[in-house]
Amino acid sequence: MAAPVRKEQTNQDVDTCDIPSYVSEFVEKEVGNDLQSLKKLGKLIEQLTNNKVQLEEQVLTISSEVPKRIQNALKNAEDSKKFLSQLLEKEALLFSSINSHLLTAQPWMDELGVSISQIEEIERHLAYLKWISQIEELSDNIQQYLMTNNVPEAATTLVSMAQLDIKLQDSSCSHLLSFVRSTVKFWHKILKDKLTCDFEEILTQLHWPFIGPPQPQNVGQKIAGTPEVYSNLETLFCQVLKLQTSDELLTEPKKLPEKYSLPASPLVILPIQIMLTPLQKRFRYHFSGNRQTNVISKPEWYLTQVLMWIGNHARFLDEKIQPILDKVGSPVNARLEFSRALMMLVLEKLAADIPCLLYDDNLFCHLVDEVLLFERELQSVHGYPSTFPSCMHILSEETCFQRWLTMERKFALQKMDSMLSSEAAWVSQYKDITDVDEMKVPDCAETFMTLLLVITDRYKNLPTASRKLQFLELQKDLVDDFRIRLTQVMKEETRASLAFRYCAILNAVNYISTVLADWADNVFFLQLQQAALEVLAESKTLSKLQLGQLASMESSVFDDMINLLERLKLDMLTRQVDHVFRDIKDAAKLYTKERWLSLPSQSEQAVMSLSSSACPLLLSLRDHLLQLEQQLCYSLFKIFWQMLVEKLDVYIYQEIILANYFNEGGAAQLQFDMTRNLFPLFSHYCKRPENYFKHIKEACIVLNLNVGSALLLKDVLQSAIEEPIATAALNELGIYKLAPQDVEILLNLRTNWPNTGK
């Protein structure tokens, strides 16, 4: 115990710097009580002496180095201070010198400032004169080229002058700008008049414009036989095209009022403008003023004429004009440019005519119909882009659009009235064609969905999403109106819920719901859903959850309508199921009174046969199934029989099985009636009908267990402390639906137990 104590004390002495104690402990440690250890004293003294000398040297070294470092630091600080004071003196001298120099140089600077301002003014004047000189030089060059009949170079020079005009657009020199613009305008008119005259002469030689229908053979002969004319056409076309830059500077494009919201489009290229001049004259001659061809009730006349012109000139533009544009590197499509220019004539005509017939229902509807046909052909046949100005922009103007929307609603409602009052309203057009008539769609429903499809086709090319959404709301209103009408007719037929008309209404509801669900996945309606989402997000009319559902495509634009239709469908199906179920219950009255307790066993019968009391029940069920299978479409009939089976399964289980006791013969007879007669009625509709009668099937299993198995099962159920054990025992017998308590009740309904003396 002494050694650890001493070590602990030694450590404490060292920590507390108690030197006498430390020395005492050190001697005790090194020498101790062993006298032999005294021999080590010489070495210890020598070792300690050396340690002392080393420590003294270290102390001397450190004490001598520290003052030297301090002295060096002080010296450096003094040197820095002297250097800084010298810099400050130099800075003061330099500052004084600069101020003196600035005072001396100020008069010179004032004189130089005046001179520099004068020089800058002169430079501006020189630059101004250079611009004027450059413009005059270009003007003189054009004049010389024209005097020598060098029109191509004159046109090229005019392009350079027009580019100067563009460069000077931001200049504040109004007189210079006016001078440049007037010079460009002067030469542009001269060159344009000259080139237009020559260009029109070439076009005349080609019998332009082609008023009659195209004749491929004759055109082919002309193209092959006149290479010189087409060479001149190319030359003049390129020369006229050079005037495009100056023409855009000088010509203000014709614009319709802003209320039509036409997309911005560049000026039609000058050669196409010249080529269109005779057609424009013809259009205005025939379709304006008091001409007999200008009939407001016949918009198809001028629309058809424009389509004919586009078609008549398409080949020439593609084969002769487009290669020229490609050759000079122009991105313009000749045929589309030609169509775009003609379209402006149509838009002007429409904008003028629509106010005159806006409140005449027949004329306005006829105009809209013709415009939509015109737009469809223009885009599908002639490839006119939807991004270009079109008639749909005119129809989208607020007053016109609201009138169009009103008329669409009016005529749609009239059509709905006529289709529902038709004698064939509830008859399928394809009733005699089995492959086509799977949905068993009545004529009124198919006509209604065709109406909606036509409306979609009419508005899908509208230029803005907001207008399309208004039409979508109209369609949804029409669907809701049609649903209400179907509901009214259905209520009239409620007493005969199995009759033909009631089933036809149900088929109609199902068909409309199915088609709307299909449309919800259509790209067009998905785009409208996205547009509606953006509108609703801005207006903040929906919750974040609803917006999230729309954005994730979990819901669709037709969800509200589909939900209402599905609710109506389920209500009608429930009525039918209840009706059939009432009839079946009436037919099953005798069967419910069957004496299951006293029936002979299977061994006592030669052949098992159907219970006579079950015949009315099964006949009624069979007749109703056959009737509704013929009148309802497959999907509806499937829902119907599954709903009916669910009720029938519970009814037989509760009213027949649980309400009676069964001897061996009674249990066997019940099983025979169910498995060999009831279940097979549904085998035509599914492969394993017994799976839909789970209560009946499992009750028959329990009632028909042999006595030994039944006793064993009863013991297991009574002794099972935990439910999983009982459930496992039931599962082994194929019982999954019934609970252990239900099985115990069924076992107690058996009367064929052995006499145990209890």
mmCIF file of C-alpha atoms in Angstrom, residues 270-554:
data_model
loop_
_atom_site.group_PDB
_atom_site.id
_atom_site.type_symbol
_atom_site.label_atom_id
_atom_site.label_comp_id
_atom_site.label_asym_id
_atom_site.label_seq_id
_atom_site.Cartn_x
_atom_site.Cartn_y
_atom_site.Cartn_z
ATOM 1 C CA LEU A 270 -42.590 43.911 -103.211
ATOM 2 C CA PRO A 271 -42.533 41.436 -106.154
ATOM 3 C CA ILE A 272 -45.497 39.542 -104.676
ATOM 4 C CA GLN A 273 -47.288 42.865 -104.136
ATOM 5 C CA ILE A 274 -46.884 43.674 -107.844
ATOM 6 C CA MET A 275 -48.008 40.179 -108.836
ATOM 7 C CA LEU A 276 -51.099 40.590 -106.655
ATOM 8 C CA THR A 277 -52.119 43.985 -108.035
ATOM 9 C CA PRO A 278 -54.410 42.635 -110.806
ATOM 10 C CA LEU A 279 -56.038 40.185 -108.379
ATOM 11 C CA GLN A 280 -56.615 42.929 -105.813
ATOM 12 C CA LYS A 281 -58.256 45.050 -108.489
ATOM 13 C CA ARG A 282 -60.516 42.152 -109.475
ATOM 14 C CA PHE A 283 -61.422 41.448 -105.840
ATOM 15 C CA ARG A 284 -62.340 45.051 -105.095
ATOM 16 C CA TYR A 285 -64.199 45.393 -108.395
ATOM 17 C CA HIS A 286 -66.395 42.346 -107.811
ATOM 18 C CA PHE A 287 -66.829 42.414 -104.039
ATOM 19 C CA SER A 288 -67.302 46.074 -103.149
ATOM 20 C CA GLY A 289 -69.790 48.751 -104.088
ATOM 21 C CA ASN A 290 -73.037 47.970 -105.876
ATOM 22 C CA ARG A 291 -71.781 45.077 -108.005
ATOM 23 C CA GLN A 292 -74.108 42.121 -108.425
ATOM 24 C CA THR A 293 -71.336 39.857 -107.136
ATOM 25 C CA ASN A 294 -71.117 41.830 -103.876
ATOM 26 C CA VAL A 295 -73.962 40.109 -102.010
ATOM 27 C CA ILE A 296 -73.725 40.195 -98.230
ATOM 28 C CA SER A 297 -75.654 36.934 -97.960
ATOM 29 C CA LYS A 298 -73.112 35.124 -100.178
ATOM 30 C CA PRO A 299 -69.725 35.265 -98.402
ATOM 31 C CA GLU A 300 -68.856 31.953 -100.065
ATOM 32 C CA TRP A 301 -68.450 33.808 -103.383
ATOM 33 C CA TYR A 302 -65.412 35.815 -102.377
ATOM 34 C CA LEU A 303 -64.045 33.101 -100.060
ATOM 35 C CA THR A 304 -64.209 30.509 -102.829
ATOM 36 C CA GLN A 305 -62.657 32.968 -105.271
ATOM 37 C CA VAL A 306 -59.645 33.489 -103.013
ATOM 38 C CA LEU A 307 -59.194 29.738 -102.572
ATOM 39 C CA MET A 308 -59.347 29.291 -106.351
ATOM 40 C CA TRP A 309 -56.708 31.961 -106.891
ATOM 41 C CA ILE A 310 -54.402 30.343 -104.349
ATOM 42 C CA GLY A 311 -54.896 26.957 -105.970
ATOM 43 C CA ASN A 312 -54.503 28.262 -109.541
ATOM 44 C CA HIS A 313 -51.169 29.936 -108.807
ATOM 45 C CA ALA A 314 -49.698 27.367 -106.383
ATOM 46 C CA ARG A 315 -47.731 25.417 -108.998
ATOM 47 C CA PHE A 316 -46.267 28.527 -110.642
ATOM 48 C CA LEU A 317 -45.229 29.966 -107.281
ATOM 49 C CA ASP A 318 -43.628 26.679 -106.188
ATOM 50 C CA GLU A 319 -41.827 25.919 -109.463
ATOM 51 C CA LYS A 320 -40.828 29.395 -110.700
ATOM 52 C CA ILE A 321 -40.878 31.923 -107.858
ATOM 53 C CA GLN A 322 -39.682 29.832 -104.906
ATOM 54 C CA PRO A 323 -36.377 28.818 -106.606
ATOM 55 C CA ILE A 324 -35.612 32.527 -107.168
ATOM 56 C CA LEU A 325 -36.178 33.309 -103.486
ATOM 57 C CA ASP A 326 -34.045 30.332 -102.476
ATOM 58 C CA LYS A 327 -31.292 31.457 -104.830
ATOM 59 C CA VAL A 328 -31.022 34.934 -103.260
ATOM 60 C CA GLY A 329 -31.156 33.431 -99.758
ATOM 61 C CA SER A 330 -34.565 34.812 -98.810
ATOM 62 C CA PRO A 331 -36.447 32.904 -96.062
ATOM 63 C CA VAL A 332 -39.811 33.814 -97.623
ATOM 64 C CA ASN A 333 -42.168 31.051 -98.768
ATOM 65 C CA ALA A 334 -43.670 32.253 -102.055
ATOM 66 C CA ARG A 335 -46.990 30.431 -101.749
ATOM 67 C CA LEU A 336 -47.564 31.470 -98.118
ATOM 68 C CA GLU A 337 -46.624 35.072 -98.920
ATOM 69 C CA PHE A 338 -49.113 35.043 -101.789
ATOM 70 C CA SER A 339 -51.795 33.522 -99.519
ATOM 71 C CA ARG A 340 -51.044 36.009 -96.734
ATOM 72 C CA ALA A 341 -51.521 38.960 -99.081
ATOM 73 C CA LEU A 342 -54.842 37.593 -100.366
ATOM 74 C CA MET A 343 -55.921 36.882 -96.790
ATOM 75 C CA MET A 344 -55.632 40.584 -95.966
ATOM 76 C CA LEU A 345 -58.275 41.274 -98.648
ATOM 77 C CA VAL A 346 -60.569 38.718 -97.014
ATOM 78 C CA LEU A 347 -60.006 40.172 -93.533
ATOM 79 C CA GLU A 348 -60.819 43.687 -94.721
ATOM 80 C CA LYS A 349 -63.976 42.414 -96.400
ATOM 81 C CA LEU A 350 -65.053 40.476 -93.298
ATOM 82 C CA ALA A 351 -64.391 43.432 -90.993
ATOM 83 C CA ALA A 352 -66.607 45.558 -93.237
ATOM 84 C CA ASP A 353 -69.444 43.012 -93.649
ATOM 85 C CA ILE A 354 -69.839 41.593 -90.132
ATOM 86 C CA PRO A 355 -71.321 44.758 -88.522
ATOM 87 C CA CYS A 356 -74.004 44.764 -91.263
ATOM 88 C CA LEU A 357 -75.267 41.241 -90.543
ATOM 89 C CA LEU A 358 -74.405 40.824 -86.874
ATOM 90 C CA TYR A 359 -78.027 40.756 -85.725
ATOM 91 C CA ASP A 360 -79.466 38.695 -88.551
ATOM 92 C CA ASP A 361 -79.296 35.158 -87.168
ATOM 93 C CA ASN A 362 -79.427 33.329 -90.475
ATOM 94 C CA LEU A 363 -76.957 35.558 -92.316
ATOM 95 C CA PHE A 364 -74.523 35.647 -89.417
ATOM 96 C CA CYS A 365 -74.595 31.877 -88.909
ATOM 97 C CA HIS A 366 -74.149 31.325 -92.635
ATOM 98 C CA LEU A 367 -71.138 33.665 -92.623
ATOM 99 C CA VAL A 368 -69.551 31.839 -89.665
ATOM 100 C CA ASP A 369 -70.113 28.460 -91.326
ATOM 101 C CA GLU A 370 -68.528 29.609 -94.579
ATOM 102 C CA VAL A 371 -65.590 31.231 -92.794
ATOM 103 C CA LEU A 372 -64.897 28.043 -90.831
ATOM 104 C CA LEU A 373 -64.997 25.949 -94.019
ATOM 105 C CA PHE A 374 -62.691 28.461 -95.699
ATOM 106 C CA GLU A 375 -60.224 28.338 -92.779
ATOM 107 C CA ARG A 376 -60.247 24.538 -92.720
ATOM 108 C CA GLU A 377 -59.455 24.248 -96.432
ATOM 109 C CA LEU A 378 -56.884 27.019 -96.296
ATOM 110 C CA GLN A 379 -54.949 25.252 -93.532
ATOM 111 C CA SER A 380 -55.409 21.622 -94.583
ATOM 112 C CA VAL A 381 -55.038 21.993 -98.368
ATOM 113 C CA HIS A 382 -52.796 25.029 -98.748
ATOM 114 C CA GLY A 383 -50.769 24.738 -95.515
ATOM 115 C CA TYR A 384 -51.624 28.214 -94.196
ATOM 116 C CA PRO A 385 -50.119 28.509 -90.674
ATOM 117 C CA SER A 386 -52.412 29.214 -87.741
ATOM 118 C CA THR A 387 -49.909 31.814 -86.470
ATOM 119 C CA PHE A 388 -50.598 34.073 -89.499
ATOM 120 C CA PRO A 389 -53.471 36.598 -89.511
ATOM 121 C CA SER A 390 -56.675 34.698 -90.212
ATOM 122 C CA CYS A 391 -60.454 34.986 -90.243
ATOM 123 C CA MET A 392 -60.533 33.525 -86.728
ATOM 124 C CA HIS A 393 -59.033 36.782 -85.443
ATOM 125 C CA ILE A 394 -61.990 38.681 -86.914
ATOM 126 C CA LEU A 395 -64.473 36.247 -85.355
ATOM 127 C CA SER A 396 -62.631 36.616 -82.007
ATOM 128 C CA GLU A 397 -63.456 40.316 -81.767
ATOM 129 C CA GLU A 398 -65.520 40.770 -78.588
ATOM 130 C CA THR A 399 -68.896 41.782 -80.078
ATOM 131 C CA CYS A 400 -68.706 39.283 -82.910
ATOM 132 C CA PHE A 401 -67.464 36.498 -80.642
ATOM 133 C CA GLN A 402 -70.231 36.941 -78.075
ATOM 134 C CA ARG A 403 -72.777 36.889 -80.883
ATOM 135 C CA TRP A 404 -71.214 33.707 -82.263
ATOM 136 C CA LEU A 405 -71.267 32.091 -78.821
ATOM 137 C CA THR A 406 -74.924 33.040 -78.373
ATOM 138 C CA MET A 407 -75.888 31.586 -81.740
ATOM 139 C CA GLU A 408 -73.980 28.355 -81.066
ATOM 140 C CA ARG A 409 -75.909 27.960 -77.812
ATOM 141 C CA LYS A 410 -79.228 28.789 -79.451
ATOM 142 C CA PHE A 411 -78.868 26.339 -82.320
ATOM 143 C CA ALA A 412 -77.419 23.632 -80.067
ATOM 144 C CA LEU A 413 -80.469 23.855 -77.782
ATOM 145 C CA GLN A 414 -82.783 23.737 -80.793
ATOM 146 C CA LYS A 415 -80.952 20.658 -82.032
ATOM 147 C CA MET A 416 -81.286 19.033 -78.616
ATOM 148 C CA ASP A 417 -85.030 19.690 -78.635
ATOM 149 C CA SER A 418 -85.435 18.110 -82.040
ATOM 150 C CA MET A 419 -83.261 15.080 -81.291
ATOM 151 C CA LEU A 420 -85.120 14.267 -78.064
ATOM 152 C CA SER A 421 -88.543 14.688 -79.657
ATOM 153 C CA SER A 422 -87.651 12.459 -82.597
ATOM 154 C CA GLU A 423 -89.446 9.131 -82.883
ATOM 155 C CA ALA A 424 -86.097 7.366 -83.231
ATOM 156 C CA ALA A 425 -84.527 9.231 -80.306
ATOM 157 C CA TRP A 426 -84.083 6.134 -78.164
ATOM 158 C CA VAL A 427 -83.319 3.630 -80.905
ATOM 159 C CA SER A 428 -79.746 2.777 -81.856
ATOM 160 C CA GLN A 429 -78.791 3.395 -85.469
ATOM 161 C CA TYR A 430 -76.731 0.212 -85.409
ATOM 162 C CA LYS A 431 -79.158 -2.067 -83.570
ATOM 163 C CA ASP A 432 -78.955 -4.687 -86.336
ATOM 164 C CA ILE A 433 -75.137 -4.661 -86.455
ATOM 165 C CA THR A 434 -73.850 -6.518 -83.398
ATOM 166 C CA ASP A 435 -70.171 -5.638 -83.831
ATOM 167 C CA VAL A 436 -70.886 -1.908 -84.066
ATOM 168 C CA ASP A 437 -73.642 -1.726 -81.448
ATOM 169 C CA GLU A 438 -71.592 -2.716 -78.383
ATOM 170 C CA MET A 439 -72.502 0.462 -76.518
ATOM 171 C CA LYS A 440 -76.202 0.245 -77.566
ATOM 172 C CA VAL A 441 -76.148 4.040 -77.931
ATOM 173 C CA PRO A 442 -79.547 5.633 -78.629
ATOM 174 C CA ASP A 443 -79.696 8.011 -81.554
ATOM 175 C CA CYS A 444 -80.215 11.113 -79.402
ATOM 176 C CA ALA A 445 -77.037 10.502 -77.382
ATOM 177 C CA GLU A 446 -74.921 9.852 -80.440
ATOM 178 C CA THR A 447 -76.332 12.931 -82.181
ATOM 179 C CA PHE A 448 -75.647 15.026 -79.080
ATOM 180 C CA MET A 449 -71.999 13.918 -78.814
ATOM 181 C CA THR A 450 -71.594 14.522 -82.556
ATOM 182 C CA LEU A 451 -72.940 18.026 -81.931
ATOM 183 C CA LEU A 452 -70.323 18.600 -79.218
ATOM 184 C CA LEU A 453 -67.615 17.226 -81.500
ATOM 185 C CA VAL A 454 -68.659 19.586 -84.286
ATOM 186 C CA ILE A 455 -68.591 22.534 -81.867
ATOM 187 C CA THR A 456 -65.058 21.511 -80.821
ATOM 188 C CA ASP A 457 -64.008 21.329 -84.443
ATOM 189 C CA ARG A 458 -65.449 24.802 -85.051
ATOM 190 C CA TYR A 459 -63.619 26.560 -82.225
ATOM 191 C CA LYS A 460 -60.350 24.614 -81.934
ATOM 192 C CA ASN A 461 -58.539 26.997 -84.335
ATOM 193 C CA LEU A 462 -59.400 30.125 -82.356
ATOM 194 C CA PRO A 463 -56.197 32.124 -81.785
ATOM 195 C CA THR A 464 -56.433 32.595 -78.010
ATOM 196 C CA ALA A 465 -56.920 30.155 -75.144
ATOM 197 C CA SER A 466 -59.367 32.494 -73.387
ATOM 198 C CA ARG A 467 -61.792 32.264 -76.324
ATOM 199 C CA LYS A 468 -61.450 28.477 -76.439
ATOM 200 C CA LEU A 469 -62.186 28.283 -72.715
ATOM 201 C CA GLN A 470 -65.415 30.228 -73.241
ATOM 202 C CA PHE A 471 -66.481 27.663 -75.825
ATOM 203 C CA LEU A 472 -65.497 24.885 -73.444
ATOM 204 C CA GLU A 473 -67.803 26.386 -70.826
ATOM 205 C CA LEU A 474 -70.573 26.389 -73.438
ATOM 206 C CA GLN A 475 -69.980 22.691 -74.086
ATOM 207 C CA LYS A 476 -70.088 21.919 -70.367
ATOM 208 C CA ASP A 477 -73.347 23.866 -70.045
ATOM 209 C CA LEU A 478 -74.830 21.884 -72.930
ATOM 210 C CA VAL A 479 -73.774 18.591 -71.327
ATOM 211 C CA ASP A 480 -75.393 19.634 -68.058
ATOM 212 C CA ASP A 481 -78.559 20.722 -69.875
ATOM 213 C CA PHE A 482 -78.722 17.396 -71.718
ATOM 214 C CA ARG A 483 -78.181 15.529 -68.433
ATOM 215 C CA ILE A 484 -81.103 17.407 -66.862
ATOM 216 C CA ARG A 485 -83.315 16.560 -69.842
ATOM 217 C CA LEU A 486 -82.346 12.902 -69.580
ATOM 218 C CA THR A 487 -83.151 13.004 -65.868
ATOM 219 C CA GLN A 488 -86.591 14.448 -66.573
ATOM 220 C CA VAL A 489 -87.365 11.751 -69.126
ATOM 221 C CA MET A 490 -85.999 9.109 -66.727
ATOM 222 C CA LYS A 491 -88.337 10.255 -63.948
ATOM 223 C CA GLU A 492 -91.280 9.784 -66.304
ATOM 224 C CA GLU A 493 -90.134 6.198 -66.862
ATOM 225 C CA THR A 494 -89.310 5.368 -63.231
ATOM 226 C CA ARG A 495 -92.287 3.043 -62.808
ATOM 227 C CA ALA A 496 -91.048 0.968 -65.744
ATOM 228 C CA SER A 497 -87.374 0.851 -64.846
ATOM 229 C CA LEU A 498 -86.836 -2.307 -66.889
ATOM 230 C CA ALA A 499 -88.560 -0.966 -69.989
ATOM 231 C CA PHE A 500 -86.767 -0.237 -73.238
ATOM 232 C CA ARG A 501 -86.766 3.571 -72.916
ATOM 233 C CA TYR A 502 -85.410 3.542 -69.368
ATOM 234 C CA CYS A 503 -82.556 1.273 -70.480
ATOM 235 C CA ALA A 504 -81.920 3.520 -73.507
ATOM 236 C CA ILE A 505 -81.614 6.551 -71.193
ATOM 237 C CA LEU A 506 -79.154 4.620 -69.037
ATOM 238 C CA ASN A 507 -77.123 3.658 -72.127
ATOM 239 C CA ALA A 508 -77.122 7.310 -73.201
ATOM 240 C CA VAL A 509 -75.817 8.492 -69.808
ATOM 241 C CA ASN A 510 -73.106 5.838 -69.841
ATOM 242 C CA TYR A 511 -72.071 6.684 -73.420
ATOM 243 C CA ILE A 512 -71.774 10.421 -72.747
ATOM 244 C CA SER A 513 -69.751 9.809 -69.582
ATOM 245 C CA THR A 514 -67.425 7.389 -71.398
ATOM 246 C CA VAL A 515 -66.829 9.750 -74.311
ATOM 247 C CA LEU A 516 -66.121 12.718 -72.005
ATOM 248 C CA ALA A 517 -63.606 10.600 -70.086
ATOM 249 C CA ASP A 518 -61.892 9.767 -73.395
ATOM 250 C CA TRP A 519 -61.864 13.430 -74.410
ATOM 251 C CA ALA A 520 -60.199 14.345 -71.115
ATOM 252 C CA ASP A 521 -57.036 12.582 -72.354
ATOM 253 C CA ASN A 522 -57.101 14.368 -75.715
ATOM 254 C CA VAL A 523 -54.140 16.715 -76.308
ATOM 255 C CA PHE A 524 -56.440 19.611 -77.227
ATOM 256 C CA PHE A 525 -58.384 19.405 -73.961
ATOM 257 C CA LEU A 526 -55.191 18.862 -71.960
ATOM 258 C CA GLN A 527 -53.901 22.141 -73.404
ATOM 259 C CA LEU A 528 -57.160 23.817 -72.422
ATOM 260 C CA GLN A 529 -56.774 22.370 -68.931
ATOM 261 C CA GLN A 530 -53.337 23.964 -68.666
ATOM 262 C CA ALA A 531 -54.750 27.282 -69.892
ATOM 263 C CA ALA A 532 -57.603 27.050 -67.374
ATOM 264 C CA LEU A 533 -55.070 26.301 -64.634
ATOM 265 C CA GLU A 534 -53.162 29.488 -65.435
ATOM 266 C CA VAL A 535 -56.378 31.546 -65.401
ATOM 267 C CA LEU A 536 -57.518 30.050 -62.090
ATOM 268 C CA ALA A 537 -54.084 30.519 -60.532
ATOM 269 C CA GLU A 538 -54.224 34.223 -61.402
ATOM 270 C CA SER A 539 -57.771 34.666 -60.104
ATOM 271 C CA LYS A 540 -57.093 32.558 -56.971
ATOM 272 C CA THR A 541 -60.589 31.005 -57.116
ATOM 273 C CA LEU A 542 -59.427 27.460 -56.343
ATOM 274 C CA SER A 543 -57.683 25.973 -53.333
ATOM 275 C CA LYS A 544 -54.072 24.831 -53.531
ATOM 276 C CA LEU A 545 -55.265 21.209 -53.457
ATOM 277 C CA GLN A 546 -57.567 21.728 -56.447
ATOM 278 C CA LEU A 547 -54.870 23.576 -58.354
ATOM 279 C CA GLY A 548 -52.447 20.765 -57.570
ATOM 280 C CA GLN A 549 -54.885 18.155 -58.858
ATOM 281 C CA LEU A 550 -55.368 20.091 -62.090
ATOM 282 C CA ALA A 551 -51.637 20.622 -62.538
ATOM 283 C CA SER A 552 -50.850 16.944 -61.944
ATOM 284 C CA MET A 553 -53.587 15.914 -64.406
ATOM 285 C CA GLU A 554 -55.377 13.946 -61.665
#
